[in-house]
mmCIF file of C-alpha atoms in Angstrom:
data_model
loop_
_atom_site.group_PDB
_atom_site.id
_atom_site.type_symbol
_atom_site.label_atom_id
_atom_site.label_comp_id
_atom_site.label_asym_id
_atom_site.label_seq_id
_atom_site.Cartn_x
_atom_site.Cartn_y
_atom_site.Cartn_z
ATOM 1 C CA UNK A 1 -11.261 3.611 -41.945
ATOM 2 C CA UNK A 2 -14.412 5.483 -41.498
ATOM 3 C CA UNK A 3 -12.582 6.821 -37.839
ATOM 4 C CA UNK A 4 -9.060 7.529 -39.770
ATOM 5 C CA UNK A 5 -10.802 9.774 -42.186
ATOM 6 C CA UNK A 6 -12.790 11.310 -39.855
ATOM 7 C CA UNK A 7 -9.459 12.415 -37.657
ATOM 8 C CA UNK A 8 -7.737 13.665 -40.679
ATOM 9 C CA UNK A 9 -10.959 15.654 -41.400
ATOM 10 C CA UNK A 10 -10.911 17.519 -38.099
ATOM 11 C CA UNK A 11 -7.280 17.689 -38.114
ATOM 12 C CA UNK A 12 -7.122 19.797 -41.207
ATOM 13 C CA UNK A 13 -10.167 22.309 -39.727
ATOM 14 C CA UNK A 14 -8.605 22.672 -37.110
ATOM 15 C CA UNK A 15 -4.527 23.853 -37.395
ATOM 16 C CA UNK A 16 -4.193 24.820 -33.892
ATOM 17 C CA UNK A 17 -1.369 22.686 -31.612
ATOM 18 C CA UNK A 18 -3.828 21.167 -29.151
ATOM 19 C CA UNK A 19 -6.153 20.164 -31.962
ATOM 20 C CA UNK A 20 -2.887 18.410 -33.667
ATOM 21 C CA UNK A 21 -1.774 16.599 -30.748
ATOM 22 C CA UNK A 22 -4.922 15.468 -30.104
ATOM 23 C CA UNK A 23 -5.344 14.670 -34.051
ATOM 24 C CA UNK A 24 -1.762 13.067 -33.624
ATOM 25 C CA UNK A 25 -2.502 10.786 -30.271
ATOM 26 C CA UNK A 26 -6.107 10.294 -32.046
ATOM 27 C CA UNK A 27 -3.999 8.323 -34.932
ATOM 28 C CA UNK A 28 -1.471 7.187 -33.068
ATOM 29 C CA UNK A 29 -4.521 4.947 -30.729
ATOM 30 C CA UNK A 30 -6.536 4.307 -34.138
ATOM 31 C CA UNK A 31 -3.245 2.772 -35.711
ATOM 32 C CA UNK A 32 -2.548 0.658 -32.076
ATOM 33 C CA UNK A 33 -6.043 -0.512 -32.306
ATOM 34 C CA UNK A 34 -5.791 -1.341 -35.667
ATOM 35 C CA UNK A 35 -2.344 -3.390 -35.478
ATOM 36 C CA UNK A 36 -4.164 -5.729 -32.535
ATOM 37 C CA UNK A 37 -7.306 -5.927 -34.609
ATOM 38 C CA UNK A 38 -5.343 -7.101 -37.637
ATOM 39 C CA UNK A 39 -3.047 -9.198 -35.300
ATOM 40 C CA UNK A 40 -6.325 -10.389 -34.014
ATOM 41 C CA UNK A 41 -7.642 -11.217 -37.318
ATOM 42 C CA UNK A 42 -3.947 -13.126 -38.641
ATOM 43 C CA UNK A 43 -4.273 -15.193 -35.832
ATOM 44 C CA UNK A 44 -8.756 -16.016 -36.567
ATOM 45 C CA UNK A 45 -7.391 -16.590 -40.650
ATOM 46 C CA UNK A 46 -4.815 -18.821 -39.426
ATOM 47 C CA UNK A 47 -7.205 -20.963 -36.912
ATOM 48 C CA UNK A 48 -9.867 -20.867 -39.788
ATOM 49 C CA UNK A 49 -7.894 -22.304 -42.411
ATOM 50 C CA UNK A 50 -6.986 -24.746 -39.617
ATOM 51 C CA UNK A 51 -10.590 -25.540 -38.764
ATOM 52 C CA UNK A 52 -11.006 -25.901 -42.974
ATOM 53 C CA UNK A 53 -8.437 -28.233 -43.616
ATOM 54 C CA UNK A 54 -9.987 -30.301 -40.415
ATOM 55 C CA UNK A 55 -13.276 -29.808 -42.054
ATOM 56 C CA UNK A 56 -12.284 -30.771 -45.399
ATOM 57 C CA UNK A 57 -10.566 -33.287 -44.180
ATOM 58 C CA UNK A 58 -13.721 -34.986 -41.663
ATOM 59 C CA UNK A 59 -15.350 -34.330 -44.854
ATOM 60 C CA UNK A 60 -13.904 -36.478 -47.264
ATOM 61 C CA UNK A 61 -13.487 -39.226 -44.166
ATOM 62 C CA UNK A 62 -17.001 -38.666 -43.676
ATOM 63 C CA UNK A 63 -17.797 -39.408 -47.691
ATOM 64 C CA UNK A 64 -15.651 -42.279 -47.575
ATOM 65 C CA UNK A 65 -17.788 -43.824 -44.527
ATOM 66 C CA UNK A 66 -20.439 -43.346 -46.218
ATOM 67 C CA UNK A 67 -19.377 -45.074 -49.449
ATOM 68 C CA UNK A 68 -18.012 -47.541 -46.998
ATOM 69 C CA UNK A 69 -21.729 -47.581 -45.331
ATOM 70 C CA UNK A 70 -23.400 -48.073 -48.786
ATOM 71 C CA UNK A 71 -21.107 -50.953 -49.832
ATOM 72 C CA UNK A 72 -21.519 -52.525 -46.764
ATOM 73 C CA UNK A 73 -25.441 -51.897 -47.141
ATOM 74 C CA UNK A 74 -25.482 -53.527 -50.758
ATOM 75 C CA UNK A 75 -23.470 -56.059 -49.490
ATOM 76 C CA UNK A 76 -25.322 -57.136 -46.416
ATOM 77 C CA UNK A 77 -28.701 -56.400 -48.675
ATOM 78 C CA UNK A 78 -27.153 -59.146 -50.913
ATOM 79 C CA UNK A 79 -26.825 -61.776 -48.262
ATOM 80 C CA UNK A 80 -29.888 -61.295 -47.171
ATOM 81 C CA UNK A 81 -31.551 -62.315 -50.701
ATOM 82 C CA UNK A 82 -29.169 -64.838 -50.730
ATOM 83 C CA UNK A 83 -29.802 -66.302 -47.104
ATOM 84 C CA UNK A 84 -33.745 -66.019 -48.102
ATOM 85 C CA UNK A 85 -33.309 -67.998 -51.405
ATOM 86 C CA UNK A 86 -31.115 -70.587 -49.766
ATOM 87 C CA UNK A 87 -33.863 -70.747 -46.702
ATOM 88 C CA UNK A 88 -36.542 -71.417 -48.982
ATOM 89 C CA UNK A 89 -34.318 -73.889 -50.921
ATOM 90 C CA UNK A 90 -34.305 -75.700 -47.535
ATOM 91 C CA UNK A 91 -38.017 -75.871 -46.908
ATOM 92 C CA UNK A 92 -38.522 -77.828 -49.884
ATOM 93 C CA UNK A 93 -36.503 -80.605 -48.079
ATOM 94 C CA UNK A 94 -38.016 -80.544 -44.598
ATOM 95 C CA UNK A 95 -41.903 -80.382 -43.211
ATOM 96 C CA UNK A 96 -43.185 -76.540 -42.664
ATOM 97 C CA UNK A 97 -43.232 -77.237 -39.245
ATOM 98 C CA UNK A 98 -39.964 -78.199 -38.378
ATOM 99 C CA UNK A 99 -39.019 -75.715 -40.847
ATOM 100 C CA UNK A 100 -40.748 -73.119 -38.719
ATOM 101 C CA UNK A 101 -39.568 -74.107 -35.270
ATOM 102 C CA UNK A 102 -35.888 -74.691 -36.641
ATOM 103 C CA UNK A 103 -35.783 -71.150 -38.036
ATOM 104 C CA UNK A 104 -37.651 -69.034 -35.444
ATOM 105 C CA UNK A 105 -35.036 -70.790 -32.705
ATOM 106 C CA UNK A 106 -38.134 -73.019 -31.345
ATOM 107 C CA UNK A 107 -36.308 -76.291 -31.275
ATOM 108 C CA UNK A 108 -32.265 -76.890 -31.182
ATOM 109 C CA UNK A 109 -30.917 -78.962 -33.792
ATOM 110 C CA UNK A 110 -29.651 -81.287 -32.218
ATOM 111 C CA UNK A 111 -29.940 -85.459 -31.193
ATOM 112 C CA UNK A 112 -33.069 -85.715 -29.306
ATOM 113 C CA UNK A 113 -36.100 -86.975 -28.601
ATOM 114 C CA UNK A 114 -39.267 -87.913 -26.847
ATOM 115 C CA UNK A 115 -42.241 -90.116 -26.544
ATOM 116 C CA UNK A 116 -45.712 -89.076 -27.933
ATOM 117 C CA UNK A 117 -48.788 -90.135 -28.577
ATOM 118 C CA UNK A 118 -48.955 -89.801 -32.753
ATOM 119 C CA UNK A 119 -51.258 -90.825 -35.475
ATOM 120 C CA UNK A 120 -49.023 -92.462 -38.115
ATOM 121 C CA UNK A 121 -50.324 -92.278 -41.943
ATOM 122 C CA UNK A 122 -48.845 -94.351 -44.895
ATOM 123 C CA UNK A 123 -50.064 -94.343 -48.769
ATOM 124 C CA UNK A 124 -48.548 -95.605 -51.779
ATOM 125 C CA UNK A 125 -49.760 -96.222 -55.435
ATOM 126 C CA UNK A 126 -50.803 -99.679 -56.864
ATOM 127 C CA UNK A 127 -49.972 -100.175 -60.028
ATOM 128 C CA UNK A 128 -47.067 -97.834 -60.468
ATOM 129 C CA UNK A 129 -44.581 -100.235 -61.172
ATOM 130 C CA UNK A 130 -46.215 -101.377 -64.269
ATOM 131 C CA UNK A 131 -46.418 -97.743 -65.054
ATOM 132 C CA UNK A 132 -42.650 -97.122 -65.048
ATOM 133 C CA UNK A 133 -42.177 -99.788 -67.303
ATOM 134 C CA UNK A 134 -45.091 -98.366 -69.666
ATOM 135 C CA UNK A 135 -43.834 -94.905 -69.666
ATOM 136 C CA UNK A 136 -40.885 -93.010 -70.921
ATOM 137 C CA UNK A 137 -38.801 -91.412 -68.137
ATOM 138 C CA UNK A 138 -40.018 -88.050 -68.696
ATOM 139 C CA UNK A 139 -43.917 -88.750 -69.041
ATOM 140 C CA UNK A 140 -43.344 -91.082 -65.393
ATOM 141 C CA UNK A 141 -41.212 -87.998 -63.951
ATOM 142 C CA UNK A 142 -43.998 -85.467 -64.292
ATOM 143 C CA UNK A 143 -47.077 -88.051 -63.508
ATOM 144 C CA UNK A 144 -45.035 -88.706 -60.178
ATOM 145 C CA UNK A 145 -43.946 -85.455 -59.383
ATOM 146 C CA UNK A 146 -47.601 -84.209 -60.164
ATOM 147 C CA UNK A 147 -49.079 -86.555 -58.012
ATOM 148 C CA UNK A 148 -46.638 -86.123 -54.990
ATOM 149 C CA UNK A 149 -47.693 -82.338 -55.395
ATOM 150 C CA UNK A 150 -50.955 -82.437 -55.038
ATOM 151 C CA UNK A 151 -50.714 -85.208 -52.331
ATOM 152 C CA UNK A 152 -48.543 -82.697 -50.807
ATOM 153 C CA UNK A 153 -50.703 -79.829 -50.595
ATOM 154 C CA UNK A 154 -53.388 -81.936 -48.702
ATOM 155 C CA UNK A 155 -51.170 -83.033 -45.880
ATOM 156 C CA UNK A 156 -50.937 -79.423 -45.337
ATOM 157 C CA UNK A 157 -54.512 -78.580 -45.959
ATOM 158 C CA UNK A 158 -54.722 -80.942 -42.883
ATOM 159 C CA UNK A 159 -52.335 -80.078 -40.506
ATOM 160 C CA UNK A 160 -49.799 -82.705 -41.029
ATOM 161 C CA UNK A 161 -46.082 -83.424 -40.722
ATOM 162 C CA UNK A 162 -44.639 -84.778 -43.896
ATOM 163 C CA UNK A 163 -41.915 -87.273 -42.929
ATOM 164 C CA UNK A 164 -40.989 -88.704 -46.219
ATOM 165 C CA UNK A 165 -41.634 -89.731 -49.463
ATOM 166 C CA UNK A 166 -40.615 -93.361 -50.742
ATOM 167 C CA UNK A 167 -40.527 -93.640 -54.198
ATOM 168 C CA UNK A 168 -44.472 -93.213 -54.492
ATOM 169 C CA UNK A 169 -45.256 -93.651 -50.703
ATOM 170 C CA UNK A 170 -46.169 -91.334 -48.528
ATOM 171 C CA UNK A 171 -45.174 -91.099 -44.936
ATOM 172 C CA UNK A 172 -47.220 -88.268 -42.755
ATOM 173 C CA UNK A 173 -47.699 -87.870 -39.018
ATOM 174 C CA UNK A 174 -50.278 -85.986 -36.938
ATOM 175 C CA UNK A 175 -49.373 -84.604 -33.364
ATOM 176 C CA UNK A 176 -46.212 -83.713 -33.560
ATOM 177 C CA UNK A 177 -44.461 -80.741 -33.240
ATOM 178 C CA UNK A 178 -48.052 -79.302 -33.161
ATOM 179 C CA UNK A 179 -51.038 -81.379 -31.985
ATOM 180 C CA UNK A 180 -54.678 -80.670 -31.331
ATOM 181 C CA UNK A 181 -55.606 -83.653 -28.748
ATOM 182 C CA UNK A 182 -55.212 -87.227 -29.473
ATOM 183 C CA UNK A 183 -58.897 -87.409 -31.270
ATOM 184 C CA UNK A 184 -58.594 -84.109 -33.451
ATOM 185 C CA UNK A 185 -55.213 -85.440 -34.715
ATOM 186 C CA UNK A 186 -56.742 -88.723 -35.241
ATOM 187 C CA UNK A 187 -60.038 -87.247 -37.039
ATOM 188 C CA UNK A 188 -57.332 -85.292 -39.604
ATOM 189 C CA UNK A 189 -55.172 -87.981 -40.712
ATOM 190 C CA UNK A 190 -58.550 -89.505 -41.717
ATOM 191 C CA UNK A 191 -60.483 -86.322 -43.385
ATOM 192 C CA UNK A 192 -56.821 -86.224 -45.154
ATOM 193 C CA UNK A 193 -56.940 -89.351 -46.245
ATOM 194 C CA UNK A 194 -60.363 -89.228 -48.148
ATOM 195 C CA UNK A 195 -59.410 -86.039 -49.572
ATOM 196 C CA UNK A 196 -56.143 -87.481 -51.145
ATOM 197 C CA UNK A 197 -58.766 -90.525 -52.171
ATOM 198 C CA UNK A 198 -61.438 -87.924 -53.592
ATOM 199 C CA UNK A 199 -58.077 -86.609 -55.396
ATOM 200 C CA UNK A 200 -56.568 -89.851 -56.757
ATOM 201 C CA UNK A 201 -60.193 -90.261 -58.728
ATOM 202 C CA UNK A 202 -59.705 -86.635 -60.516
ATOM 203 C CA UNK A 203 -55.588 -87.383 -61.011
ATOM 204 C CA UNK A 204 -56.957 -91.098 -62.530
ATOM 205 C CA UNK A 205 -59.323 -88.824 -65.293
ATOM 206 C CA UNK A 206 -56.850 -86.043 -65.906
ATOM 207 C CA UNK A 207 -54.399 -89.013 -66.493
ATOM 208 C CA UNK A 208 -56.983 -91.055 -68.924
ATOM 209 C CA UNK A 209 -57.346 -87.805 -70.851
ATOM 210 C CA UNK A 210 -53.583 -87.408 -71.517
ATOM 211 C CA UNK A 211 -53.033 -90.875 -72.690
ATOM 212 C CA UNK A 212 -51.602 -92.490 -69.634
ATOM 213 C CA UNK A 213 -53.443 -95.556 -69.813
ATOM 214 C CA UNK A 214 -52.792 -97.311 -66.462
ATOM 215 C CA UNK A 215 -55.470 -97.139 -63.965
ATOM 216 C CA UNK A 216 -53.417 -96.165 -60.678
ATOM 217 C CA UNK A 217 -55.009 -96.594 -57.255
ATOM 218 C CA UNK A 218 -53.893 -95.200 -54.016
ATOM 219 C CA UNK A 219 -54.168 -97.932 -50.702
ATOM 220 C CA UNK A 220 -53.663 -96.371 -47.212
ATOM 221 C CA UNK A 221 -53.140 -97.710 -43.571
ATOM 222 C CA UNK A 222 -53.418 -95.192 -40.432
ATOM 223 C CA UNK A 223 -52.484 -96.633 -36.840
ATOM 224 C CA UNK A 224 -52.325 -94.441 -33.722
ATOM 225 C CA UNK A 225 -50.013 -95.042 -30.797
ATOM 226 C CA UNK A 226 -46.913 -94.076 -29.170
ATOM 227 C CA UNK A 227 -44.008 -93.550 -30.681
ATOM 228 C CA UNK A 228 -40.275 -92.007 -30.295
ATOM 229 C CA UNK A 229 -40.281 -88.553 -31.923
ATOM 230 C CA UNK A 230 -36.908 -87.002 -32.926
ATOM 231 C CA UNK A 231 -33.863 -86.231 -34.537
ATOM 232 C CA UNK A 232 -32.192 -89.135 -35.339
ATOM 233 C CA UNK A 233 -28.704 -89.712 -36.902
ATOM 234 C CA UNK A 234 -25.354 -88.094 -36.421
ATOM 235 C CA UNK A 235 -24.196 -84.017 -35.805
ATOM 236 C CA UNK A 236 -23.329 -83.557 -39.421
ATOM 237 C CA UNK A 237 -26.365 -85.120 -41.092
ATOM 238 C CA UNK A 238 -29.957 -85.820 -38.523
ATOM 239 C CA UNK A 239 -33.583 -86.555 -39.728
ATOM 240 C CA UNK A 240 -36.446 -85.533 -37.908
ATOM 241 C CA UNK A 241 -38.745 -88.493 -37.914
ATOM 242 C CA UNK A 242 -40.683 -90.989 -35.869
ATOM 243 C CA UNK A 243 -39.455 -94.735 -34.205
ATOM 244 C CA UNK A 244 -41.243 -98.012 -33.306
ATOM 245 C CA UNK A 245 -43.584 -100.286 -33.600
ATOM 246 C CA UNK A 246 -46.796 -98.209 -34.099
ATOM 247 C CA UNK A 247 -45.236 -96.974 -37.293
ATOM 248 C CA UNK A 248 -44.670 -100.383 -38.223
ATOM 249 C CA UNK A 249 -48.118 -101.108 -37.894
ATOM 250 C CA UNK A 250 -49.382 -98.273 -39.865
ATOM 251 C CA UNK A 251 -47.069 -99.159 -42.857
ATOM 252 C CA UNK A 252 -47.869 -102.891 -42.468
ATOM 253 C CA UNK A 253 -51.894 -101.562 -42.451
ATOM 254 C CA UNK A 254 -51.196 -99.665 -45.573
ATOM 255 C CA UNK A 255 -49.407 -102.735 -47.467
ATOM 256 C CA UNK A 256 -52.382 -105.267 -46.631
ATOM 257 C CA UNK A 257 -55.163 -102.349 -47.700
ATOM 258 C CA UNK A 258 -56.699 -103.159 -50.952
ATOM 259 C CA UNK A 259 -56.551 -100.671 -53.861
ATOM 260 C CA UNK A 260 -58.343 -97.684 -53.266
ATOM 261 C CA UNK A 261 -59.312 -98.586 -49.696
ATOM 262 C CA UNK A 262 -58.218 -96.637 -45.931
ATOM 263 C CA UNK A 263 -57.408 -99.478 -43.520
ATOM 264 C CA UNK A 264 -57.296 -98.411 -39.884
ATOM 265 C CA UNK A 265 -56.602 -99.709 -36.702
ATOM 266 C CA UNK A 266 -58.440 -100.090 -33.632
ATOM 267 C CA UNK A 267 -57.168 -97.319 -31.617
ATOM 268 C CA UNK A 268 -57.182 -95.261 -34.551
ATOM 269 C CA UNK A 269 -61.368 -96.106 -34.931
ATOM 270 C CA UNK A 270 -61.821 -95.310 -31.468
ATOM 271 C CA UNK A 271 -61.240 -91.726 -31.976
ATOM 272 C CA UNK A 272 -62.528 -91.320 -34.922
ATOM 273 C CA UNK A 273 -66.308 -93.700 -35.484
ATOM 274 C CA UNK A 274 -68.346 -91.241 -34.387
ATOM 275 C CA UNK A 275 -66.954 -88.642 -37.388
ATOM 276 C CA UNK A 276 -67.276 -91.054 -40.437
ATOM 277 C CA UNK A 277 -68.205 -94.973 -41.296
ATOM 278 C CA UNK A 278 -66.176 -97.968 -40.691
ATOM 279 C CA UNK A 279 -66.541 -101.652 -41.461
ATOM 280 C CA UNK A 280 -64.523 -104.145 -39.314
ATOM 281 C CA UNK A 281 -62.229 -106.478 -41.624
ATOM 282 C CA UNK A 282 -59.348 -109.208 -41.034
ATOM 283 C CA UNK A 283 -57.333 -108.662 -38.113
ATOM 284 C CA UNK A 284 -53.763 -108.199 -39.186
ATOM 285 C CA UNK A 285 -50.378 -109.724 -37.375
ATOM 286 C CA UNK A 286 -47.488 -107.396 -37.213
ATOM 287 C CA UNK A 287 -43.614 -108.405 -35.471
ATOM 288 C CA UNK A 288 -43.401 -106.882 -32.845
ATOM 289 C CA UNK A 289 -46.792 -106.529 -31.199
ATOM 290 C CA UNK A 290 -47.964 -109.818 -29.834
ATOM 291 C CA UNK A 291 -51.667 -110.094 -30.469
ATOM 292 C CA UNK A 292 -53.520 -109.582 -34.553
ATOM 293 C CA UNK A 293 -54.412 -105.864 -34.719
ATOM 294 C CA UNK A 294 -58.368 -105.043 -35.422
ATOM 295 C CA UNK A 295 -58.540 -102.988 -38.761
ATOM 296 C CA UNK A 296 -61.426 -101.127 -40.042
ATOM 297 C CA UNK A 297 -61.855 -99.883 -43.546
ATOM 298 C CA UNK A 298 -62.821 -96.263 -43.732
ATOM 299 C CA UNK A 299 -66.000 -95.840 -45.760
ATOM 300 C CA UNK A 300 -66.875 -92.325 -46.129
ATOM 301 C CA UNK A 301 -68.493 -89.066 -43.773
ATOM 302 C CA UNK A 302 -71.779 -90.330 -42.313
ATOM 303 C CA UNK A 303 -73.368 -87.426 -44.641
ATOM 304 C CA UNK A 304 -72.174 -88.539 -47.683
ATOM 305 C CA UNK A 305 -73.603 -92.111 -47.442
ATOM 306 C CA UNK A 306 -76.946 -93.091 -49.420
ATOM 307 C CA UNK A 307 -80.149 -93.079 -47.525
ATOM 308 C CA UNK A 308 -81.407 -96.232 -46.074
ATOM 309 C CA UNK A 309 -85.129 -97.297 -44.713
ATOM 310 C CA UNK A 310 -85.278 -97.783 -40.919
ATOM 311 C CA UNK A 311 -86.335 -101.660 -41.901
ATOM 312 C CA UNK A 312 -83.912 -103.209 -44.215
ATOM 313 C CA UNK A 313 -84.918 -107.068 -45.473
ATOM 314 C CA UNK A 314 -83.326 -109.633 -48.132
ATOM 315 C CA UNK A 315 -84.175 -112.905 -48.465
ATOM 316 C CA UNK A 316 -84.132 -115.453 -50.798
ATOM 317 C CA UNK A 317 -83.754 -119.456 -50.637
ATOM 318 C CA UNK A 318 -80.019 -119.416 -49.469
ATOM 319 C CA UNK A 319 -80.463 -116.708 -46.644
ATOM 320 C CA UNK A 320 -82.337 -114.204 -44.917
ATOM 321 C CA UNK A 321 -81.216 -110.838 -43.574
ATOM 322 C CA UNK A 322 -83.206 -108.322 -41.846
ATOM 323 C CA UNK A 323 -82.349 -105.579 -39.790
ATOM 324 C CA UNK A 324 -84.339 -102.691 -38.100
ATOM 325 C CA UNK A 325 -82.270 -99.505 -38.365
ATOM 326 C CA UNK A 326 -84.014 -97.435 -35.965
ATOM 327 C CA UNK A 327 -82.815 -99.776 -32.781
ATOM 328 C CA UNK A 328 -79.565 -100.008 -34.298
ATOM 329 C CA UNK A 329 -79.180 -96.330 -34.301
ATOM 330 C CA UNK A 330 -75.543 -95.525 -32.943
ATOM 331 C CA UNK A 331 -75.476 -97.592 -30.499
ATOM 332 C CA UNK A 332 -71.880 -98.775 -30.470
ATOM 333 C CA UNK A 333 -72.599 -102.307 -29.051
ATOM 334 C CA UNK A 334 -75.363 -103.531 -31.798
ATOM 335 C CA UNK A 335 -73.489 -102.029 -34.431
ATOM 336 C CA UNK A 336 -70.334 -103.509 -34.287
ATOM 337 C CA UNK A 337 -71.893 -106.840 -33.316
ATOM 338 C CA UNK A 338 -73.946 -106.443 -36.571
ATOM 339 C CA UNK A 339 -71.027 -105.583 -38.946
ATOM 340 C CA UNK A 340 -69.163 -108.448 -37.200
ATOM 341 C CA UNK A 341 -71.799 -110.929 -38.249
ATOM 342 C CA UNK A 342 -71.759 -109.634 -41.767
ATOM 343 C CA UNK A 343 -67.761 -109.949 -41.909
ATOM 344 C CA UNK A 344 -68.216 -113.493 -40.567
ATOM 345 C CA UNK A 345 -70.758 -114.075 -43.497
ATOM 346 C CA UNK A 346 -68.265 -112.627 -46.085
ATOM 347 C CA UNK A 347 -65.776 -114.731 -44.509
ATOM 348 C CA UNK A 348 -67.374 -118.004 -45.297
ATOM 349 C CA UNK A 349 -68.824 -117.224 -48.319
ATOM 350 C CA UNK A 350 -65.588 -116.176 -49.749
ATOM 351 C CA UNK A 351 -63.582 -119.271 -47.813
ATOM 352 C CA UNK A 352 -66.407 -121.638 -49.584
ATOM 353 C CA UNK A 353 -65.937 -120.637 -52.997
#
């Protein structure tokens, strides 16, 4: 525009006929140039509303992908609060461990399984049939699920894998899928054990002082040996637990135990007399294993047990004991020979009453 005027400015100072003809080819080039430019510039505006419609168009694809995103987002967000909830559903019905190696694609679930050298733990409570017939449903419910709880938590405290629970019994093993050598495994299931004994006493009070009135004890047998460790069952429904007859052994240990009292076996004391006290007792028979098994009641931590001179003497006009502590030391050999003689006294005094 700014050129146009311009032409038409000179064109009008100067009237002579070169000046027009120049003036005239001067327009004549400015109106060319400005026919292509706005030919030019049809064409762009035609291409740009192109390019918009293609725009708007990826736009509104592009917000629907991305409402598509979010729902998908919210939706997988979803599962994955629902796949936790359910997962933590499940590992209230299996050990930790398993849970653990199951879920972090450890193990396969499927039917196998393997031999290994386990310790093998069963409890149960004495006197808890009379309780169910004492108590309402409700009152039993809660002492039961209370004491299964806190049971619970110290087979964990220690390490173990809980198998099962029976009713009221207990059935825990050490060294499997984890284990810490034959005599640390061993060494647990007992420290376990006198923890869930220490426990049963301060479950007995907090019982007396809400009004149950029956005195429950917990008995427990331990037994090491080899057993078959596995899932067992069928594709749609498997168990993950332990075969043969060392478990049968530790649950017939735990059903001869008196109240209150850890009954091991021989292999199980092995591994474990140098960590806490043991008295011999009856040897037990159990199907399946050919020779009576050696048990040993599990007195307490060598710390925890009372003082004693070096020279300890009773006598009166029935017997005599004496025995000089200092010689007797640990020495494996005069130690067991001395608690046998003293089982051999119970014996008869017991079988001559």
């Amino acid at each position: 525009i700014e050129e146009a005027e311009a032409i038409l400015e000179s064109s009008q100072k100067d009237s002579s006929p070169d000046a027009e003809y120049v003036g005239t080819e001067r327009r004549k080039k400015w109106l060319k140039d400005d026919f292509s430019l706005r030919t030019e510039y049809s064409s762009l505006l035609k291409h740009y509303k192109k390019m918009s419609k293609k725009l708007n168009r990826m736009v509104k694809l592009t917000d629907m992908h991305q409402n598509e995103m979010n729902a998908l987002n919210q939706e997988l967000e979803h599962e994955k609060d629902h796949f936790q909830k359910v997962s933590e559903q499940i590992s209230n019905y299996i050990s930790p461990q398993i849970y653990d190696m199951v879920f972090k694609g450890e193990k396969d679930v499927k039917l196998e399984n393997s031999r290994k050298k386990l310790t093998i733990f069963f409890s149960d409570v004495a006197g808890f049939t009379a309780l169910t017939e004492q108590l309402d449903p409700e009152t039993m419910t809660s002492v039961l699920n209370h004491y299964l709880e806190e049971m619970s938590d110290i087979v964990l405290k220690h390490g173990g894998t809980l198998d099962k629970f029976i009713g009221d019994a207990i059935m825990v093993f050490f060294g499997d899928p984890v284990s810490h050598g034959d005599q640390s495994d061993a060494v647990a299931a007992v420290n376990m054990a006198l923890d869930m004994r220490a426990k049963m006493n301060e479950l007995r009070e907090e019982w007396a002082r809400d009004g149950v009135g029956v005195q429950l004890q917990i008995r427990m047998g331990i037994n090491t040996g080899f057993c078959t460790v596995g899932n067992f069952g069928s594709k749609k429904r498997m168990d993950y637990t332990i075969l043969g007859s060392q478990v049968n052994l530790a649950s017939r240990m735990e059903s001869v135990a008196n109240e209150g009292e850890i009954l091991i076996s021989e292999d199980t004391y092995n591994l474990v007399k140098s960590d806490v006290c043991c008295f011999p007792k009856v040897p037990v028979s159990v199907k399946g294993i050919a020779q009576p098994v050696q048990t040993y009641q599990v007195m307490d931590y060598y710390n925890n047990l009372p003082d004693v001179t070096d020279l300890f003497k009773v006598s009166s006009e029935a017997f005599s004991v004496t025995a000089n502590f200092t010689k007797i030391g640990r020495n494996d050999l005069e130690k067991t020979h001395l608690l046998s003689v003293l089982q051999q006294m119970i014996n008869l005094v017991e079988y001559r009453k």
